Short mmCIF file of C-alpha atoms in Angstrom, two decimals:
data_model
loop_
_atom_site.label_atom_id
_atom_site.label_comp_id
_atom_site.label_asym_id
_atom_site.label_seq_id
_atom_site.Cartn_x
_atom_site.Cartn_y
_atom_site.Cartn_z
CA TYR T 1 -86.81 62.27 90.86
CA ASN T 2 -88.59 59.12 91.32
CA THR T 3 -87.29 55.73 92.40
CA ALA T 4 -88.56 52.34 91.62
CA VAL T 5 -87.24 48.64 92.39
CA LEU T 6 -86.54 47.30 88.72
CA LYS T 7 -85.97 43.52 89.92
CA THR T 8 -85.27 41.43 92.90
CA VAL T 9 -83.03 38.55 92.66
CA LEU T 10 -81.96 36.04 95.47
CA TYR T 11 -78.44 34.63 95.03
CA TYR T 12 -77.44 31.40 96.53
CA PRO T 13 -73.53 30.92 96.28
CA THR T 14 -72.21 27.29 95.46
CA ARG T 15 -68.92 27.79 96.77
CA SER T 16 -67.01 29.77 99.43
CA GLY T 17 -64.59 32.50 99.04
CA ASP T 18 -64.53 36.09 97.99
CA LEU T 19 -67.18 36.50 95.07
CA MET T 20 -68.29 39.38 93.18
CA ILE T 21 -71.85 40.14 91.44
CA ASP T 22 -71.08 41.84 88.25
CA ALA T 23 -72.67 45.29 87.55
CA LEU T 24 -76.09 45.52 85.78
CA ASN T 25 -76.39 47.39 82.51
CA ALA T 26 -79.63 49.28 81.69
CA GLU T 27 -80.57 51.22 78.66
CA LEU T 28 -83.20 53.93 79.60
CA GLU T 29 -85.19 56.41 77.52
CA VAL T 30 -85.12 59.95 78.77
CA GLU T 31 -86.51 63.40 77.79
CA VAL T 32 -83.93 66.06 76.79
CA LYS T 33 -85.02 69.51 76.41
CA SER T 34 -84.37 71.40 73.18
CA ASN T 35 -82.52 74.71 72.89
CA GLN T 36 -83.39 75.49 69.40
CA ARG T 37 -85.99 78.33 69.00
CA SER T 38 -88.65 78.26 66.65
CA ARG T 39 -88.22 80.75 63.78
CA ARG T 40 -90.94 83.45 64.11
CA MET T 41 -92.00 86.22 62.11
CA PHE T 42 -92.04 88.65 64.99
CA ASN T 43 -89.23 88.55 67.73
CA ASP T 44 -91.53 87.83 70.45
CA PRO T 45 -89.29 87.49 73.66
CA PHE T 46 -91.85 85.62 75.35
CA ALA T 47 -92.61 82.95 72.64
CA ASN T 48 -88.61 82.57 72.42
CA ASP T 49 -88.15 81.94 76.09
CA PRO T 50 -86.14 78.81 76.49
CA PHE T 51 -88.40 77.72 79.49
CA PHE T 52 -91.12 77.05 76.85
CA GLY T 53 -88.80 75.52 74.28
CA GLY T 54 -89.62 71.76 72.73
CA SER T 55 -88.06 68.43 74.22
CA ARG T 56 -87.02 65.43 72.32
CA LYS T 57 -86.48 61.79 73.38
CA ALA T 58 -83.17 60.08 73.64
CA THR T 59 -81.62 56.67 74.89
CA LYS T 60 -78.89 56.42 77.54
CA ASN T 61 -76.91 53.37 79.17
CA TYR T 62 -76.64 53.32 82.95
CA LEU T 63 -74.08 50.87 84.68
CA SER T 64 -74.77 49.92 88.42
CA ASN T 65 -71.83 49.32 90.85
CA SER T 66 -70.82 45.98 91.13
CA ILE T 67 -71.26 44.07 94.78
CA ASN T 68 -68.41 42.17 96.52
CA ILE T 69 -69.32 39.39 99.01
CA SER T 70 -67.61 37.05 101.27
CA VAL T 71 -68.78 33.55 101.39
CA LYS T 72 -68.15 31.38 104.48
CA SER T 73 -67.43 27.67 104.15
CA LEU T 74 -70.18 25.27 105.66
CA PRO T 75 -68.71 23.54 108.86
CA GLU T 76 -67.14 20.21 108.89
CA PRO T 77 -67.54 17.50 109.12
CA ARG T 78 -70.82 17.33 107.10
CA PRO T 79 -73.54 14.43 107.75
CA ASP T 80 -73.49 11.73 105.08
CA ASN T 81 -76.86 12.26 104.09
CA PHE T 82 -76.46 16.27 103.70
CA SER T 83 -77.15 17.52 100.29
CA GLY T 84 -76.68 21.11 100.48
CA ALA T 85 -79.91 22.31 101.79
CA VAL T 86 -79.57 25.67 103.79
CA GLY T 87 -82.22 27.34 105.62
CA ARG T 88 -85.08 26.02 108.06
CA PHE T 89 -87.21 23.03 107.08
CA GLN T 90 -89.81 20.91 108.26
CA LEU T 91 -90.51 17.30 106.97
CA LYS T 92 -93.51 15.01 106.62
CA ALA T 93 -94.24 11.77 105.39
CA GLU T 94 -97.54 9.74 105.57
CA LEU T 95 -99.68 7.46 103.81
CA ASP T 96 -103.18 8.26 102.39
CA THR T 97 -104.64 4.88 104.33
CA ASN T 98 -102.67 2.39 106.57
CA ALA T 99 -104.49 -0.60 105.29
CA VAL T 100 -105.05 -1.89 101.64
CA PHE T 101 -105.49 -5.13 99.88
CA ALA T 102 -102.85 -6.81 97.98
CA ASN T 103 -102.34 -5.28 94.37
CA ASP T 104 -104.30 -2.15 95.30
CA ALA T 105 -102.71 1.33 95.35
CA VAL T 106 -101.79 3.43 98.23
CA GLY T 107 -100.23 6.89 98.19
CA LEU T 108 -97.05 8.00 100.02
CA SER T 109 -96.54 11.83 100.26
CA ILE T 110 -93.35 13.39 101.34
CA SER T 111 -93.45 17.31 101.71
CA LEU T 112 -90.98 19.86 102.87
CA THR T 113 -91.91 23.20 103.98
CA GLY T 114 -90.07 26.21 105.61
CA SER T 115 -87.65 28.52 103.95
CA GLY T 116 -84.20 28.43 102.17
CA ASN T 117 -82.78 27.26 98.70
CA PHE T 118 -85.72 25.17 97.71
CA LYS T 119 -84.58 25.25 94.07
CA ALA T 120 -81.53 23.53 94.71
CA LEU T 121 -82.01 21.08 97.45
CA LYS T 122 -82.19 17.22 96.91
CA PHE T 123 -85.57 16.01 97.80
CA PRO T 124 -85.72 13.00 100.16
CA GLU T 125 -86.66 9.45 98.83
CA PRO T 126 -88.26 6.57 100.70
CA THR T 127 -86.52 3.33 100.87
CA LEU T 128 -89.01 0.52 100.67
CA PRO T 129 -89.06 -3.24 101.72
CA GLU T 130 -89.16 -5.83 99.03
CA GLY T 131 -92.69 -6.76 97.66
CA ILE T 132 -93.80 -3.34 97.08
CA ASP T 133 -93.78 -1.65 93.72
CA ILE T 134 -93.15 2.22 93.44
CA PHE T 135 -93.81 4.65 90.42
CA LYS T 136 -92.70 7.83 89.41
CA PRO T 137 -93.62 10.28 91.75
CA GLU T 138 -95.98 13.44 90.98
CA ARG T 139 -94.07 16.50 92.30
CA SER T 140 -95.68 19.76 93.25
CA GLU T 141 -94.04 23.16 94.68
CA ASN T 142 -95.55 26.25 95.77
CA VAL T 143 -92.43 28.66 96.68
CA SER T 144 -92.31 32.41 96.61
CA ILE T 145 -90.13 35.28 97.81
CA LYS T 146 -91.10 36.70 101.18
CA GLY T 147 -89.02 38.72 103.40
CA MET T 148 -86.06 38.45 100.84
CA LYS T 149 -86.07 34.51 101.10
CA HIS T 150 -87.56 31.45 99.40
CA THR T 151 -90.66 30.46 101.62
CA GLY T 152 -93.18 27.79 100.78
CA LEU T 153 -93.75 24.00 100.13
CA LYS T 154 -92.34 21.37 97.87
CA LYS T 155 -94.04 17.97 97.79
CA SER T 156 -93.51 14.31 96.14
CA THR T 157 -96.52 12.00 95.76
CA TYR T 158 -95.40 8.22 95.14
CA LEU T 159 -97.94 5.49 93.94
CA LEU T 160 -97.25 2.22 95.91
CA VAL T 161 -98.77 -1.10 95.28
CA PRO T 162 -98.07 -3.86 97.60
CA ARG T 163 -97.89 -7.42 96.25
CA GLU T 164 -97.89 -9.59 99.29
CA PRO T 165 -100.28 -9.64 102.38
CA GLY T 166 -98.92 -9.02 105.88
CA LYS T 167 -97.34 -6.04 107.92
CA VAL T 168 -95.36 -3.72 106.05
CA VAL T 169 -92.79 -1.27 107.79
CA ILE T 170 -91.32 1.69 105.54
CA ASP T 171 -87.97 3.00 106.88
CA PRO T 172 -88.06 6.72 108.24
CA VAL T 173 -87.53 9.28 105.62
CA THR T 174 -84.81 11.68 106.69
CA PHE T 175 -83.68 14.94 105.71
CA THR T 176 -80.51 17.06 106.71
CA TYR T 177 -80.12 20.77 106.64
CA PHE T 178 -77.87 23.53 107.97
CA ASP T 179 -79.71 26.18 110.11
CA LEU T 180 -78.31 29.42 109.79
CA ASN T 181 -79.81 30.71 113.14
CA ALA T 182 -78.68 27.77 115.03
CA GLN T 183 -75.34 27.42 113.12
CA LYS T 184 -75.56 23.70 113.16
CA TYR T 185 -76.84 20.69 111.05
CA ILE T 186 -80.09 19.52 111.95
CA THR T 187 -81.72 16.15 110.58
CA LYS T 188 -85.40 15.91 110.45
CA SER T 189 -86.94 12.39 110.59
CA SER T 190 -90.81 11.39 109.44
CA GLY T 191 -90.54 8.04 111.84
CA TRP T 192 -91.54 4.65 110.95
CA ILE T 193 -94.34 4.46 108.46
CA LYS T 194 -96.82 1.25 108.97
CA MET T 195 -99.43 -0.36 106.98
CA THR T 196 -101.43 -3.54 106.88
CA VAL T 197 -101.72 -5.31 103.67
CA TYR T 198 -104.64 -7.83 103.61
CA ASP T 199 -104.90 -10.65 101.17
CA ALA T 200 -107.31 -9.86 98.30
CA GLU T 201 -108.85 -13.31 98.05
CA GLY T 202 -109.58 -13.79 101.78
CA THR T 203 -112.41 -12.51 104.00
CA GLN T 204 -111.05 -9.73 105.69
CA PRO T 205 -112.59 -6.61 107.53
CA VAL T 206 -113.95 -3.55 105.62
CA ILE T 207 -111.34 -1.01 105.49
CA THR T 208 -112.42 2.74 106.24
CA SER T 209 -109.45 5.32 106.91
CA GLY T 210 -107.44 2.94 108.56
CA TYR T 211 -109.95 1.45 110.88
CA SER T 212 -111.38 -2.16 110.57
CA ARG T 213 -115.20 -2.87 111.31
CA GLU T 214 -114.18 -4.55 114.56
CA GLU T 215 -112.44 -1.55 115.68
CA VAL T 216 -115.42 0.72 114.98
CA GLN T 217 -117.66 -1.69 116.96
CA LEU T 218 -115.32 -1.51 119.86
CA MET T 219 -115.42 2.13 120.11
CA GLN T 220 -119.07 1.82 120.52
CA GLU T 221 -118.91 -0.29 123.40
CA ASP T 222 -118.18 0.48 127.39
CA ILE T 223 -115.44 -1.06 129.00
CA ARG T 224 -116.74 -2.01 132.54
CA TYR T 225 -114.73 -3.11 135.66
CA ILE T 226 -116.09 -6.04 137.26
CA LYS T 227 -115.26 -6.10 141.10
CA ALA T 228 -115.11 -9.25 142.87
CA ALA T 229 -116.11 -8.04 146.43
CA ASP T 230 -119.58 -7.47 147.80
CA ALA T 231 -121.03 -4.10 147.27
CA LYS T 232 -124.32 -2.18 147.36
CA PHE T 233 -125.49 -0.83 143.86
CA GLU T 234 -127.53 2.02 143.71
CA LEU T 235 -129.66 3.52 140.71
CA SER T 236 -128.01 5.96 138.79
CA HIS T 237 -129.34 8.53 136.35
CA SER T 238 -128.64 8.00 132.85
CA ALA T 239 -125.88 9.96 131.03
CA ILE T 240 -126.77 13.22 129.27
CA PHE T 241 -125.17 12.03 125.96
CA PRO T 242 -125.68 8.18 125.55
CA LEU T 243 -123.25 5.52 124.04
CA ARG T 244 -125.45 5.87 120.78
CA PHE T 245 -124.78 9.64 120.43
CA TRP T 246 -121.11 9.25 120.59
CA GLY T 247 -121.31 6.17 118.24
CA LEU T 248 -123.25 7.86 115.46
CA HIS T 249 -120.76 10.54 115.54
CA ILE T 250 -117.66 8.61 115.43
CA LEU T 251 -119.26 6.89 112.46
CA GLY T 252 -119.91 10.10 110.74
CA ILE T 253 -116.29 11.33 111.06
CA LEU T 254 -114.95 7.99 109.85
CA THR T 255 -117.33 8.54 106.74
CA LEU T 256 -116.01 11.83 106.15
CA LEU T 257 -112.39 10.85 106.33
CA SER T 258 -113.43 7.86 103.94
CA VAL T 259 -114.58 10.53 101.22
CA PHE T 260 -111.54 12.67 101.70
CA ALA T 261 -109.22 9.69 101.24
CA TYR T 262 -111.09 8.50 98.05
CA GLU T 263 -110.90 11.98 96.74
CA PHE T 264 -107.28 12.12 97.24
CA ARG T 265 -106.47 9.03 95.52
CA SER T 266 -108.63 9.80 92.61
CA ARG T 267 -106.63 13.04 92.19
CA GLN T 268 -103.67 10.82 92.20
CA LEU T 269 -104.68 8.76 89.29
CA GLN T 270 -106.40 11.25 87.53
CA GLY T 271 -104.55 12.32 84.13
CA ASN T 272 -102.50 8.80 84.12
CA ALA T 273 -104.51 6.51 81.75
CA ASN T 274 -102.22 3.66 81.59
CA LEU T 275 -101.58 3.81 85.50
CA GLN T 276 -105.23 4.02 86.18
CA ARG T 277 -105.83 1.23 83.78
CA ARG T 278 -103.11 -1.14 85.54
CA VAL T 279 -104.26 -0.48 89.32
CA LYS T 280 -108.07 -1.22 88.20
CA ALA T 281 -107.05 -4.43 86.28
CA MET T 282 -107.79 -6.52 89.54
CA SER T 283 -111.03 -5.19 90.34
CA GLN T 284 -112.41 -5.48 86.85
CA ALA T 285 -111.14 -8.96 86.45
CA ARG T 286 -113.02 -9.71 89.74
CA LYS T 287 -116.23 -8.32 88.42
CA LYS T 288 -116.10 -10.34 85.41
CA LEU T 289 -115.15 -13.46 87.42
CA LYS T 290 -118.33 -12.64 89.70
CA LYS T 291 -120.32 -12.28 86.55
CA ALA T 292 -119.23 -15.56 85.17
CA GLN T 293 -119.97 -17.63 88.01
CA HIS T 294 -123.71 -16.61 87.86
CA LEU T 295 -124.15 -17.66 84.33
CA SER T 296 -125.87 -21.14 83.52
CA GLU T 297 -123.96 -24.28 82.54
CA ASP T 298 -125.13 -24.07 78.80
CA SER T 299 -124.35 -20.39 78.49
CA GLN T 300 -122.29 -19.45 75.44
CA GLU T 301 -120.94 -16.42 77.07
CA LEU T 302 -119.29 -18.24 80.02
CA ARG T 303 -116.22 -19.16 78.14
CA ALA T 304 -115.68 -15.90 76.16
CA LEU T 305 -116.04 -13.96 79.44
CA LEU T 306 -113.37 -16.18 81.20
CA TYR T 307 -111.11 -15.66 78.26
CA GLN T 308 -111.71 -12.11 78.21
CA LEU T 309 -111.27 -11.74 81.98
CA ILE T 310 -107.48 -13.22 81.64
CA ALA T 311 -106.53 -11.50 78.52
CA GLY T 312 -107.83 -8.34 79.58
CA PHE T 313 -106.01 -8.59 82.98
CA ILE T 314 -102.53 -9.47 81.26
CA GLY T 315 -103.07 -6.69 78.93
CA ALA T 316 -103.78 -4.03 81.40
CA ARG T 317 -100.76 -4.94 83.68
CA LEU T 318 -98.25 -5.06 80.84
CA ASP T 319 -99.68 -2.34 79.03
CA ALA T 320 -101.03 -4.12 76.03
CA ALA T 321 -104.17 -3.91 73.86
CA GLU T 322 -105.66 -7.29 74.78
CA ASN T 323 -108.14 -7.10 71.99
CA ALA T 324 -105.44 -7.28 69.32
CA LEU T 325 -103.70 -10.27 70.88
CA ASP T 326 -104.18 -13.99 70.32
CA THR T 327 -103.29 -16.60 72.88
CA SER T 328 -99.56 -16.76 71.43
CA ASP T 329 -99.13 -13.17 72.00
CA LEU T 330 -100.39 -13.06 75.41
CA ILE T 331 -98.25 -16.12 76.47
CA LYS T 332 -95.30 -14.23 74.55
CA LEU T 333 -95.57 -11.10 76.77
CA LEU T 334 -95.46 -13.55 79.89
CA LYS T 335 -92.24 -15.08 78.94
CA GLU T 336 -90.93 -11.64 78.11
CA LYS T 337 -91.66 -10.56 81.71
CA ASN T 338 -89.58 -13.95 83.23
CA ILE T 339 -92.73 -15.20 84.59
CA SER T 340 -92.35 -18.89 85.90
CA ASP T 341 -92.77 -21.86 83.47
CA THR T 342 -95.50 -23.36 85.80
CA ILE T 343 -97.71 -20.12 85.51
CA VAL T 344 -97.11 -19.52 81.91
CA VAL T 345 -97.89 -23.02 81.10
CA GLU T 346 -100.86 -23.12 83.31
CA THR T 347 -102.22 -19.99 81.65
CA GLU T 348 -101.65 -21.23 78.37
CA GLN T 349 -103.53 -24.25 78.77
CA LEU T 350 -106.64 -22.34 80.46
CA LEU T 351 -106.78 -20.00 77.37
CA GLU T 352 -106.38 -22.76 74.90
CA GLY T 353 -108.92 -25.06 76.80
CA LEU T 354 -111.71 -22.20 76.95
CA ASN T 355 -111.17 -21.41 73.12
CA MET T 356 -111.37 -24.96 72.26
CA ASP T 357 -114.60 -25.46 74.53
CA ARG T 358 -115.91 -22.20 73.07
CA PHE T 359 -115.79 -22.95 69.54
CA ALA T 360 -116.26 -26.94 69.87
CA PRO T 361 -118.82 -27.41 72.94
CA GLY T 362 -118.21 -30.51 74.78
CA ALA T 363 -114.64 -30.92 73.57
CA VAL T 364 -113.11 -30.37 76.99
CA LYS T 365 -115.02 -32.19 79.92
CA ARG T 366 -115.44 -29.35 82.49
CA SER T 367 -118.66 -27.60 83.98
CA ALA T 368 -119.09 -23.97 84.29
CA ALA T 369 -118.04 -24.27 87.88
CA GLU T 370 -114.75 -25.87 87.23
CA TRP T 371 -113.91 -23.41 84.54
CA SER T 372 -114.56 -20.62 86.92
CA GLU T 373 -112.60 -22.02 89.68
CA ILE T 374 -109.51 -22.77 87.65
CA THR T 375 -109.91 -19.18 86.03
CA ARG T 376 -109.85 -17.56 89.80
CA LYS T 377 -106.65 -19.52 90.63
CA ILE T 378 -104.79 -18.37 87.49
CA LEU T 379 -105.96 -14.95 88.15
CA GLN T 380 -104.48 -14.93 91.59
CA GLU T 381 -101.33 -16.23 90.35
CA LEU T 382 -101.10 -13.66 88.04
CA GLY T 383 -101.87 -11.04 90.33
CA ARG T 384 -98.69 -11.73 92.34
CA VAL T 385 -96.27 -11.69 89.55
CA ILE T 386 -97.41 -9.05 87.14
#
């Protein structure tokens, strides 16, 4: 006879004590030899031999044995942040870049690798300081059965949008599990997560994979020690690999890291149209403002472009179709979000003034430069509150 494994199941008991796994029932098809001899005209003893008789198909129910198991309880006392994870795990939390502009997005990924009850464990969540918006994470996992245990990776990627410039420190992400081999509770920590948020309106260094332009230039310079005592100097041979050689290699590595960081962020935003629109709202508004600043004083497009700039930014940040909204609808959206009255009034005055100067030229005594400067200030204030 032949044997085969029909099914492999991993059980994770949720309570201690004596438990029983019920018997499994299977209905199988078997071949049964028929003892009926065919009627023949001649009584041929060879043809009527039972060994050469026919067979038929039949079904039969088979019942396995039940299994009794004894489940031990986990030791006491249990840590406060223990959520029932049993096995052996590794925790990792990191940002895709450690320096961003205010109101730009940055990815925070938290991953668990190892083996254990992946399906039942509670995933750790980050605790963020004030001034950072966090969006619903994108979760993924790659878990399979190897060596009669679940092994693989489980990951959550959060999209963070810092609102205020400055130094940001995120509390360490912790995860506690019970190690069966060590027979004790183990807590893993990611350590402090730090990043720098620059003012979007200021003049700040170019950010490339966590290094500023000044830091990259500093890497290309030698640090020379100046000795105060008298000494004789001798001509030395030049280095095999000059400083320029190492500088070019460092710049090449930083460029590759920048490409990888950009690709990672693009994949995070892919498939979420509303989030892409919200994240790109500020950069698109700045492009329109820059275009408006290059228009002439008597350009008919200037006022319309500035109006579309503010309306488009509000619509994108508040998930509304700005093309279908007039000034009163935009102001209503701001009031529903509990925006301060001062900002709401300034925004309303700007939009109404632009419309008035657009359809009745000369009604509002403001130059193109004044309109652009007022629009820039209103955009900066709106970017901090929505």
